[in-house]
Amino acid sequence: MPTCEGIVAVLGANGGTGREAVARLQHYGIKVRAIARSEAKLKEVAGPGVETAVADVRDPAGLENALRGVRAVINCVGTRVGFANTGKGLADFFGFGEDGADAVDNRGTVNVLEAMKRVGAEHIVIVTSMLINQPLNPFSLMMKPFGDILTMKDKAEKAVRTSGLRYTIVRPGGLTNQPPLQKGIRVAPADALSSGSIPRADVAEVCVQALWTDTAYGRTLEIVSDDTPPVSDWRAFFASVPPDAVAVQSAVASSVS
Ligand SMILES: NC(=O)c1ccc[n+]([C@@H]2O[C@H](COP(=O)([O-])OP(=O)(O)OC[C@H]3O[C@@H](n4cnc5c(N)ncnc54)[C@H](OP(=O)(O)O)[C@@H]3O)[C@@H](O)[C@H]2O)c1
């Protein structure tokens, strides 16, 4: 059975993908800490054997407390825009408010990386999105007025790549709530895919496998479901995508220093 040492924290643990990540970690017997931004939301996900902590990614001190003792983080946080964020005013409806994409997806990710370094956590797997760096795609154009969310996720990715932490960036297509591991997963390098969908549970499985599969490290991968059989060789799955240029450079730098 694959495994990894230490506690793995899931940020956004009460969200769709976050819940699935907690479930997949439990399936593999990994110690998991579910982190959400309110006690009430944690009650929805806390189950036997799941540690919990409260933190908002906009609050560096709260993050540091919540991440203490953690070895790795799966970050499934994402701002909600449009009708998914109603009741908070126009700025948040359009994703530009205090709870918007810059505050949560961009600066929130930087807060996570900095808090991880302060507590000695060494490994992050982050869920971002397909279509980052495809500004002329019709869906990208449609999302632009909503907090410029894909640009904010792009900034977050750049911060992850240059953080010095071990990382994998997972860019899914449109998310569905289908059951896990029913279909195959098409994996491609950054900016290669522009259509397709994938169950949140499969995204969670990819994130969890990335924790202990060394061919996942220092890579940005795009994923959608396809009609091949479910993935059985995770090393080959991740290795089919080349490492990020910045990750190769820092590996070379550390080998000569
Ligand atoms: N929906 C799609 O089709 C799609 C496609 C590609 C990529 N993505 C990305 O994939 C990721 C997962 O998507 P999903 O649909 O599973 O997400 P989701 O269900 O919307 O969950 C998002 C999570 O982020 C949390 N969050 C938001 N702001 C936060 C903050 N300031 N501090 C801490 N937590 C915060 C939410 O907590 P609260 O419940 O407290 O708000 C929630 O748990 C997101 O980054 C999303 O942008 C989505």
mmCIF file of C-alpha atoms and ligand atoms in Angstrom:
data_model
loop_
_atom_site.group_PDB
_atom_site.id
_atom_site.type_symbol
_atom_site.label_atom_id
_atom_site.label_comp_id
_atom_site.label_asym_id
_atom_site.label_seq_id
_atom_site.Cartn_x
_atom_site.Cartn_y
_atom_site.Cartn_z
ATOM 1 C CA MET A 1 0.000 0.000 0.000
ATOM 2 C CA PRO A 2 1.484 3.393 -0.928
ATOM 3 C CA THR A 3 1.928 5.785 1.936
ATOM 4 C CA CYS A 4 3.620 8.904 3.251
ATOM 5 C CA GLU A 5 4.914 9.839 6.667
ATOM 6 C CA GLY A 6 3.440 12.512 8.901
ATOM 7 C CA ILE A 7 0.238 14.502 8.882
ATOM 8 C CA VAL A 8 -1.254 15.712 5.610
ATOM 9 C CA ALA A 9 -3.422 18.829 5.888
ATOM 10 C CA VAL A 10 -6.285 19.442 3.495
ATOM 11 C CA LEU A 11 -7.151 23.110 3.041
ATOM 12 C CA GLY A 12 -10.675 23.764 1.787
ATOM 13 C CA ALA A 13 -11.631 20.504 3.466
ATOM 14 C CA ASN A 14 -15.359 21.230 3.451
ATOM 15 C CA GLY A 15 -15.386 21.992 -0.283
ATOM 16 C CA GLY A 16 -16.183 19.458 -2.993
ATOM 17 C CA THR A 17 -12.633 18.399 -3.860
ATOM 18 C CA GLY A 18 -11.358 18.915 -0.310
ATOM 19 C CA ARG A 19 -13.869 16.430 1.114
ATOM 20 C CA GLU A 20 -12.827 13.874 -1.460
ATOM 21 C CA ALA A 21 -9.156 14.448 -0.611
ATOM 22 C CA VAL A 22 -9.858 13.819 3.074
ATOM 23 C CA ALA A 23 -11.701 10.611 2.125
ATOM 24 C CA ARG A 24 -8.899 9.369 -0.164
ATOM 25 C CA LEU A 25 -6.244 10.064 2.487
ATOM 26 C CA GLN A 26 -8.284 8.100 4.996
ATOM 27 C CA HIS A 27 -8.632 5.293 2.473
ATOM 28 C CA TYR A 28 -4.824 5.003 2.377
ATOM 29 C CA GLY A 29 -4.534 5.232 6.160
ATOM 30 C CA ILE A 30 -2.731 8.596 6.087
ATOM 31 C CA LYS A 31 -2.978 10.881 9.124
ATOM 32 C CA VAL A 32 -5.140 13.766 7.955
ATOM 33 C CA ARG A 33 -5.928 17.208 9.301
ATOM 34 C CA ALA A 34 -9.027 18.766 7.762
ATOM 35 C CA ILE A 35 -8.845 22.561 7.711
ATOM 36 C CA ALA A 36 -11.769 24.853 6.972
ATOM 37 C CA ARG A 37 -12.449 28.436 7.813
ATOM 38 C CA SER A 38 -15.205 27.920 10.319
ATOM 39 C CA GLU A 39 -15.895 25.489 13.132
ATOM 40 C CA ALA A 40 -19.399 24.899 11.786
ATOM 41 C CA LYS A 41 -18.055 23.869 8.371
ATOM 42 C CA LEU A 42 -15.584 21.494 9.960
ATOM 43 C CA LYS A 43 -18.412 19.668 11.722
ATOM 44 C CA GLU A 44 -19.679 18.707 8.255
ATOM 45 C CA VAL A 45 -16.452 16.867 7.422
ATOM 46 C CA ALA A 46 -14.944 15.782 10.704
ATOM 47 C CA GLY A 47 -15.208 12.053 11.142
ATOM 48 C CA PRO A 48 -13.448 9.426 13.186
ATOM 49 C CA GLY A 49 -9.688 9.682 12.901
ATOM 50 C CA VAL A 50 -9.697 13.093 11.236
ATOM 51 C CA GLU A 51 -7.941 15.925 13.078
ATOM 52 C CA THR A 52 -9.460 19.331 12.468
ATOM 53 C CA ALA A 53 -8.289 22.941 12.564
ATOM 54 C CA VAL A 54 -9.803 26.281 11.666
ATOM 55 C CA ALA A 55 -8.003 28.703 9.335
ATOM 56 C CA ASP A 56 -8.790 31.265 6.696
ATOM 57 C CA VAL A 57 -6.106 31.484 4.022
ATOM 58 C CA ARG A 58 -6.265 35.285 4.300
ATOM 59 C CA ASP A 59 -5.019 35.060 7.897
ATOM 60 C CA PRO A 60 -1.287 34.180 8.109
ATOM 61 C CA ALA A 61 -1.236 33.660 11.893
ATOM 62 C CA GLY A 62 -4.283 31.402 11.824
ATOM 63 C CA LEU A 63 -2.735 29.364 9.033
ATOM 64 C CA GLU A 64 0.490 28.950 10.968
ATOM 65 C CA ASN A 65 -1.430 27.605 13.976
ATOM 66 C CA ALA A 66 -3.492 25.247 11.849
ATOM 67 C CA LEU A 67 -0.488 23.869 9.956
ATOM 68 C CA ARG A 68 1.801 23.276 12.935
ATOM 69 C CA GLY A 69 3.083 19.672 12.894
ATOM 70 C CA VAL A 70 2.000 19.068 9.315
ATOM 71 C CA ARG A 71 4.369 17.525 6.744
ATOM 72 C CA ALA A 72 2.370 18.091 3.562
ATOM 73 C CA VAL A 73 -0.584 20.163 2.362
ATOM 74 C CA ILE A 74 -3.217 19.493 -0.267
ATOM 75 C CA ASN A 75 -4.696 22.901 -1.090
ATOM 76 C CA CYS A 76 -8.204 22.657 -2.548
ATOM 77 C CA VAL A 77 -9.199 26.229 -1.664
ATOM 78 C CA GLY A 78 -10.836 28.369 -4.309
ATOM 79 C CA THR A 79 -12.940 31.489 -4.192
ATOM 80 C CA ARG A 80 -16.551 31.153 -5.246
ATOM 81 C CA VAL A 81 -17.852 33.741 -7.684
ATOM 82 C CA GLY A 82 -21.192 34.643 -9.237
ATOM 83 C CA PHE A 83 -24.310 33.053 -7.813
ATOM 84 C CA ALA A 84 -22.183 30.676 -5.718
ATOM 85 C CA ASN A 85 -21.143 33.749 -3.720
ATOM 86 C CA THR A 86 -24.402 35.670 -3.411
ATOM 87 C CA GLY A 87 -25.408 37.556 -0.282
ATOM 88 C CA LYS A 88 -22.027 39.222 0.231
ATOM 89 C CA GLY A 89 -22.407 42.228 -2.068
ATOM 90 C CA LEU A 90 -21.511 43.051 -5.625
ATOM 91 C CA ALA A 91 -17.723 43.005 -5.197
ATOM 92 C CA ASP A 92 -17.778 39.438 -3.954
ATOM 93 C CA PHE A 93 -20.364 38.428 -6.569
ATOM 94 C CA PHE A 94 -17.783 39.492 -9.163
ATOM 95 C CA GLY A 95 -14.880 37.998 -7.222
ATOM 96 C CA PHE A 96 -13.080 41.281 -6.569
ATOM 97 C CA GLY A 97 -14.032 41.692 -2.905
ATOM 98 C CA GLU A 98 -12.322 40.807 0.342
ATOM 99 C CA ASP A 99 -13.278 37.211 -0.345
ATOM 100 C CA GLY A 100 -12.342 37.365 -4.013
ATOM 101 C CA ALA A 101 -9.814 35.665 -6.249
ATOM 102 C CA ASP A 102 -6.868 37.962 -5.526
ATOM 103 C CA ALA A 103 -7.357 37.692 -1.748
ATOM 104 C CA VAL A 104 -8.044 33.943 -1.694
ATOM 105 C CA ASP A 105 -6.506 32.233 -4.735
ATOM 106 C CA ASN A 106 -3.467 34.465 -5.159
ATOM 107 C CA ARG A 107 -2.483 36.082 -1.849
ATOM 108 C CA GLY A 108 -4.073 33.249 0.131
ATOM 109 C CA THR A 109 -1.764 30.759 -1.599
ATOM 110 C CA VAL A 110 1.263 32.916 -0.800
ATOM 111 C CA ASN A 111 0.111 32.942 2.834
ATOM 112 C CA VAL A 112 -0.116 29.141 2.766
ATOM 113 C CA LEU A 113 3.409 28.792 1.347
ATOM 114 C CA GLU A 114 4.872 31.173 3.913
ATOM 115 C CA ALA A 115 3.066 29.507 6.810
ATOM 116 C CA MET A 116 4.273 26.102 5.592
ATOM 117 C CA LYS A 117 7.863 27.312 5.648
ATOM 118 C CA ARG A 118 7.451 28.748 9.143
ATOM 119 C CA VAL A 119 6.180 25.426 10.518
ATOM 120 C CA GLY A 120 8.618 23.264 8.539
ATOM 121 C CA ALA A 121 6.081 21.634 6.217
ATOM 122 C CA GLU A 122 7.840 20.556 3.064
ATOM 123 C CA HIS A 123 5.408 19.504 0.368
ATOM 124 C CA ILE A 124 2.380 21.086 -1.305
ATOM 125 C CA VAL A 125 -0.078 19.743 -3.869
ATOM 126 C CA ILE A 126 -2.376 22.468 -5.128
ATOM 127 C CA VAL A 127 -5.509 22.340 -7.267
ATOM 128 C CA THR A 128 -5.707 25.257 -9.714
ATOM 129 C CA SER A 129 -7.424 25.081 -13.108
ATOM 130 C CA MET A 130 -7.182 24.178 -16.752
ATOM 131 C CA LEU A 131 -7.156 27.282 -19.056
ATOM 132 C CA ILE A 132 -4.630 29.271 -17.030
ATOM 133 C CA ASN A 133 -2.551 31.008 -19.725
ATOM 134 C CA GLN A 134 -5.238 30.580 -22.382
ATOM 135 C CA PRO A 135 -6.711 34.088 -22.193
ATOM 136 C CA LEU A 136 -8.498 33.919 -25.549
ATOM 137 C CA ASN A 137 -10.402 30.737 -24.787
ATOM 138 C CA PRO A 138 -14.139 31.629 -24.611
ATOM 139 C CA PHE A 139 -14.442 30.274 -21.057
ATOM 140 C CA SER A 140 -11.394 32.297 -19.935
ATOM 141 C CA LEU A 141 -12.962 35.414 -21.448
ATOM 142 C CA MET A 142 -16.230 34.624 -19.651
ATOM 143 C CA MET A 143 -14.403 34.223 -16.307
ATOM 144 C CA LYS A 144 -12.285 37.369 -16.688
ATOM 145 C CA PRO A 145 -14.889 39.740 -15.157
ATOM 146 C CA PHE A 146 -15.122 37.392 -12.150
ATOM 147 C CA GLY A 147 -12.079 38.404 -10.163
ATOM 148 C CA ASP A 148 -9.771 37.675 -13.113
ATOM 149 C CA ILE A 149 -9.652 34.323 -11.388
ATOM 150 C CA LEU A 150 -7.438 32.477 -13.879
ATOM 151 C CA THR A 151 -4.808 35.235 -13.675
ATOM 152 C CA MET A 152 -4.925 34.992 -9.881
ATOM 153 C CA LYS A 153 -4.448 31.241 -10.058
ATOM 154 C CA ASP A 154 -1.547 31.797 -12.461
ATOM 155 C CA LYS A 155 0.103 34.088 -9.899
ATOM 156 C CA ALA A 156 -0.473 31.460 -7.225
ATOM 157 C CA GLU A 157 1.160 28.791 -9.369
ATOM 158 C CA LYS A 158 4.212 30.979 -9.928
ATOM 159 C CA ALA A 159 4.541 31.463 -6.177
ATOM 160 C CA VAL A 160 4.339 27.683 -5.679
ATOM 161 C CA ARG A 161 6.985 26.977 -8.337
ATOM 162 C CA THR A 162 9.446 29.417 -6.801
ATOM 163 C CA SER A 163 8.656 28.576 -3.170
ATOM 164 C CA GLY A 164 11.481 26.097 -2.737
ATOM 165 C CA LEU A 165 8.938 23.573 -1.405
ATOM 166 C CA ARG A 166 8.373 20.230 -3.071
ATOM 167 C CA TYR A 167 5.219 20.677 -5.134
ATOM 168 C CA THR A 168 2.769 19.357 -7.693
ATOM 169 C CA ILE A 169 0.278 21.659 -9.432
ATOM 170 C CA VAL A 170 -2.911 19.917 -10.561
ATOM 171 C CA ARG A 171 -5.033 21.743 -13.140
ATOM 172 C CA PRO A 172 -8.374 19.975 -13.623
ATOM 173 C CA GLY A 173 -10.967 20.570 -16.311
ATOM 174 C CA GLY A 174 -14.596 21.181 -15.301
ATOM 175 C CA LEU A 175 -15.376 19.435 -12.016
ATOM 176 C CA THR A 176 -18.197 16.909 -11.581
ATOM 177 C CA ASN A 177 -19.449 14.852 -8.659
ATOM 178 C CA GLN A 178 -19.232 11.452 -10.348
ATOM 179 C CA PRO A 179 -17.853 8.545 -8.289
ATOM 180 C CA PRO A 180 -14.073 8.006 -8.249
ATOM 181 C CA LEU A 181 -11.869 5.799 -10.375
ATOM 182 C CA GLN A 182 -14.528 4.736 -12.858
ATOM 183 C CA LYS A 183 -12.730 6.050 -15.928
ATOM 184 C CA GLY A 184 -9.223 6.801 -17.093
ATOM 185 C CA ILE A 185 -7.534 10.173 -16.760
ATOM 186 C CA ARG A 186 -5.919 12.042 -19.612
ATOM 187 C CA VAL A 187 -2.876 13.895 -18.292
ATOM 188 C CA ALA A 188 -1.103 16.619 -20.228
ATOM 189 C CA PRO A 189 1.483 19.347 -19.642
ATOM 190 C CA ALA A 190 0.539 22.912 -18.749
ATOM 191 C CA ASP A 191 -1.580 24.739 -21.357
ATOM 192 C CA ALA A 192 -2.162 21.635 -23.485
ATOM 193 C CA LEU A 193 -5.866 20.990 -22.763
ATOM 194 C CA SER A 194 -8.817 23.264 -23.348
ATOM 195 C CA SER A 195 -11.901 21.081 -22.836
ATOM 196 C CA GLY A 196 -13.130 18.188 -20.755
ATOM 197 C CA SER A 197 -14.293 17.406 -17.249
ATOM 198 C CA ILE A 198 -13.279 15.177 -14.364
ATOM 199 C CA PRO A 199 -14.834 14.002 -11.081
ATOM 200 C CA ARG A 200 -13.648 15.868 -7.976
ATOM 201 C CA ALA A 201 -12.907 12.461 -6.464
ATOM 202 C CA ASP A 202 -10.454 11.676 -9.279
ATOM 203 C CA VAL A 203 -8.768 15.053 -8.806
ATOM 204 C CA ALA A 204 -8.427 14.166 -5.122
ATOM 205 C CA GLU A 205 -6.911 10.791 -6.003
ATOM 206 C CA VAL A 206 -4.337 12.458 -8.270
ATOM 207 C CA CYS A 207 -3.441 14.875 -5.443
ATOM 208 C CA VAL A 208 -3.013 12.058 -2.946
ATOM 209 C CA GLN A 209 -0.926 9.912 -5.317
ATOM 210 C CA ALA A 210 1.261 12.961 -5.984
ATOM 211 C CA LEU A 211 2.292 12.944 -2.331
ATOM 212 C CA TRP A 212 4.307 9.749 -2.604
ATOM 213 C CA THR A 213 5.044 9.394 -6.318
ATOM 214 C CA ASP A 214 8.373 11.073 -6.989
ATOM 215 C CA THR A 215 7.663 11.541 -10.703
ATOM 216 C CA ALA A 216 4.933 14.014 -9.674
ATOM 217 C CA TYR A 217 7.314 16.427 -8.003
ATOM 218 C CA GLY A 218 8.054 19.779 -9.637
ATOM 219 C CA ARG A 219 5.362 19.288 -12.264
ATOM 220 C CA THR A 220 2.276 21.130 -13.500
ATOM 221 C CA LEU A 221 -0.277 18.791 -14.992
ATOM 222 C CA GLU A 222 -3.650 19.164 -16.613
ATOM 223 C CA ILE A 223 -6.211 16.409 -16.165
ATOM 224 C CA VAL A 224 -9.579 15.422 -17.621
ATOM 225 C CA SER A 225 -11.412 12.107 -17.747
ATOM 226 C CA ASP A 226 -11.125 9.917 -20.819
ATOM 227 C CA ASP A 227 -12.351 6.499 -21.903
ATOM 228 C CA THR A 228 -9.195 4.567 -21.069
ATOM 229 C CA PRO A 229 -9.167 2.201 -18.056
ATOM 230 C CA PRO A 230 -8.567 3.753 -14.602
ATOM 231 C CA VAL A 231 -4.918 4.650 -13.936
ATOM 232 C CA SER A 232 -2.896 1.747 -12.540
ATOM 233 C CA ASP A 233 0.694 2.981 -12.963
ATOM 234 C CA TRP A 234 0.937 6.338 -11.191
ATOM 235 C CA ARG A 235 4.692 6.678 -11.713
ATOM 236 C CA ALA A 236 4.205 6.475 -15.470
ATOM 237 C CA PHE A 237 1.143 8.717 -15.289
ATOM 238 C CA PHE A 238 3.075 11.590 -13.700
ATOM 239 C CA ALA A 239 6.279 10.916 -15.631
ATOM 240 C CA SER A 240 4.448 11.440 -18.929
ATOM 241 C CA VAL A 241 4.488 15.185 -18.157
ATOM 242 C CA PRO A 242 7.880 16.938 -18.185
ATOM 243 C CA PRO A 243 9.053 18.694 -15.019
ATOM 244 C CA ASP A 244 8.553 22.467 -14.875
ATOM 245 C CA ALA A 245 11.539 24.440 -16.128
ATOM 246 C CA VAL A 246 11.819 26.276 -12.815
ATOM 247 C CA ALA A 247 11.847 22.982 -10.905
ATOM 248 C CA VAL A 248 14.636 21.633 -13.133
ATOM 249 C CA GLN A 249 16.657 24.822 -12.571
ATOM 250 C CA SER A 250 16.344 24.650 -8.791
ATOM 251 C CA ALA A 251 17.271 20.934 -8.780
ATOM 252 C CA VAL A 252 20.417 21.782 -10.743
ATOM 253 C CA ALA A 253 21.173 24.726 -8.425
ATOM 254 C CA SER A 254 20.851 22.572 -5.296
ATOM 255 C CA SER A 255 23.002 19.794 -6.782
ATOM 256 C CA VAL A 256 25.884 22.215 -7.413
ATOM 257 C CA SER A 257 25.602 24.190 -4.160
HETATM 258 N N1 LIG B 1 -15.734 24.185 -10.428
HETATM 259 C C1 LIG B 1 -15.000 23.798 -11.466
HETATM 260 O O1 LIG B 1 -15.507 23.274 -12.475
HETATM 261 C C2 LIG B 1 -13.517 23.983 -11.399
HETATM 262 C C3 LIG B 1 -12.750 23.716 -12.543
HETATM 263 C C4 LIG B 1 -11.358 23.806 -12.453
HETATM 264 C C5 LIG B 1 -10.754 24.163 -11.264
HETATM 265 N N2 LIG B 1 -11.531 24.453 -10.170
HETATM 266 C C6 LIG B 1 -10.819 24.787 -8.926
HETATM 267 O O2 LIG B 1 -10.661 23.582 -8.207
HETATM 268 C C7 LIG B 1 -10.603 23.863 -6.799
HETATM 269 C C8 LIG B 1 -11.628 23.003 -6.062
HETATM 270 O O3 LIG B 1 -12.913 23.272 -6.600
HETATM 271 P P1 LIG B 1 -14.251 22.797 -5.839
HETATM 272 O O4 LIG B 1 -15.384 23.057 -6.767
HETATM 273 O O5 LIG B 1 -14.077 21.459 -5.258
HETATM 274 O O6 LIG B 1 -14.257 23.860 -4.682
HETATM 275 P P2 LIG B 1 -15.449 24.313 -3.693
HETATM 276 O O7 LIG B 1 -16.385 23.192 -3.462
HETATM 277 O O8 LIG B 1 -15.980 25.617 -4.190
HETATM 278 O O9 LIG B 1 -14.608 24.541 -2.371
HETATM 279 C C9 LIG B 1 -13.741 25.615 -2.247
HETATM 280 C C10 LIG B 1 -13.242 25.605 -0.835
HETATM 281 O O10 LIG B 1 -12.403 26.753 -0.629
HETATM 282 C C11 LIG B 1 -12.720 27.256 0.660
HETATM 283 N N3 LIG B 1 -12.351 28.655 0.804
HETATM 284 C C12 LIG B 1 -12.763 29.706 0.063
HETATM 285 N N4 LIG B 1 -12.225 30.840 0.537
HETATM 286 C C13 LIG B 1 -11.456 30.487 1.621
HETATM 287 C C14 LIG B 1 -10.655 31.194 2.537
HETATM 288 N N5 LIG B 1 -10.540 32.515 2.461
HETATM 289 N N6 LIG B 1 -9.995 30.499 3.494
HETATM 290 C C15 LIG B 1 -10.111 29.157 3.583
HETATM 291 N N7 LIG B 1 -10.873 28.427 2.760
HETATM 292 C C16 LIG B 1 -11.544 29.088 1.790
HETATM 293 C C17 LIG B 1 -14.215 27.076 0.762
HETATM 294 O O11 LIG B 1 -14.615 27.202 2.112
HETATM 295 P P3 LIG B 1 -16.041 27.851 2.509
HETATM 296 O O12 LIG B 1 -17.026 26.729 2.379
HETATM 297 O O13 LIG B 1 -15.815 28.304 3.895
HETATM 298 O O14 LIG B 1 -16.315 28.957 1.527
HETATM 299 C C18 LIG B 1 -14.359 25.661 0.210
HETATM 300 O O15 LIG B 1 -14.072 24.711 1.187
HETATM 301 C C19 LIG B 1 -10.838 25.355 -6.671
HETATM 302 O O16 LIG B 1 -9.606 26.018 -6.586
HETATM 303 C C20 LIG B 1 -11.533 25.711 -7.976
HETATM 304 O O17 LIG B 1 -11.340 27.072 -8.327
HETATM 305 C C21 LIG B 1 -12.882 24.358 -10.213
#
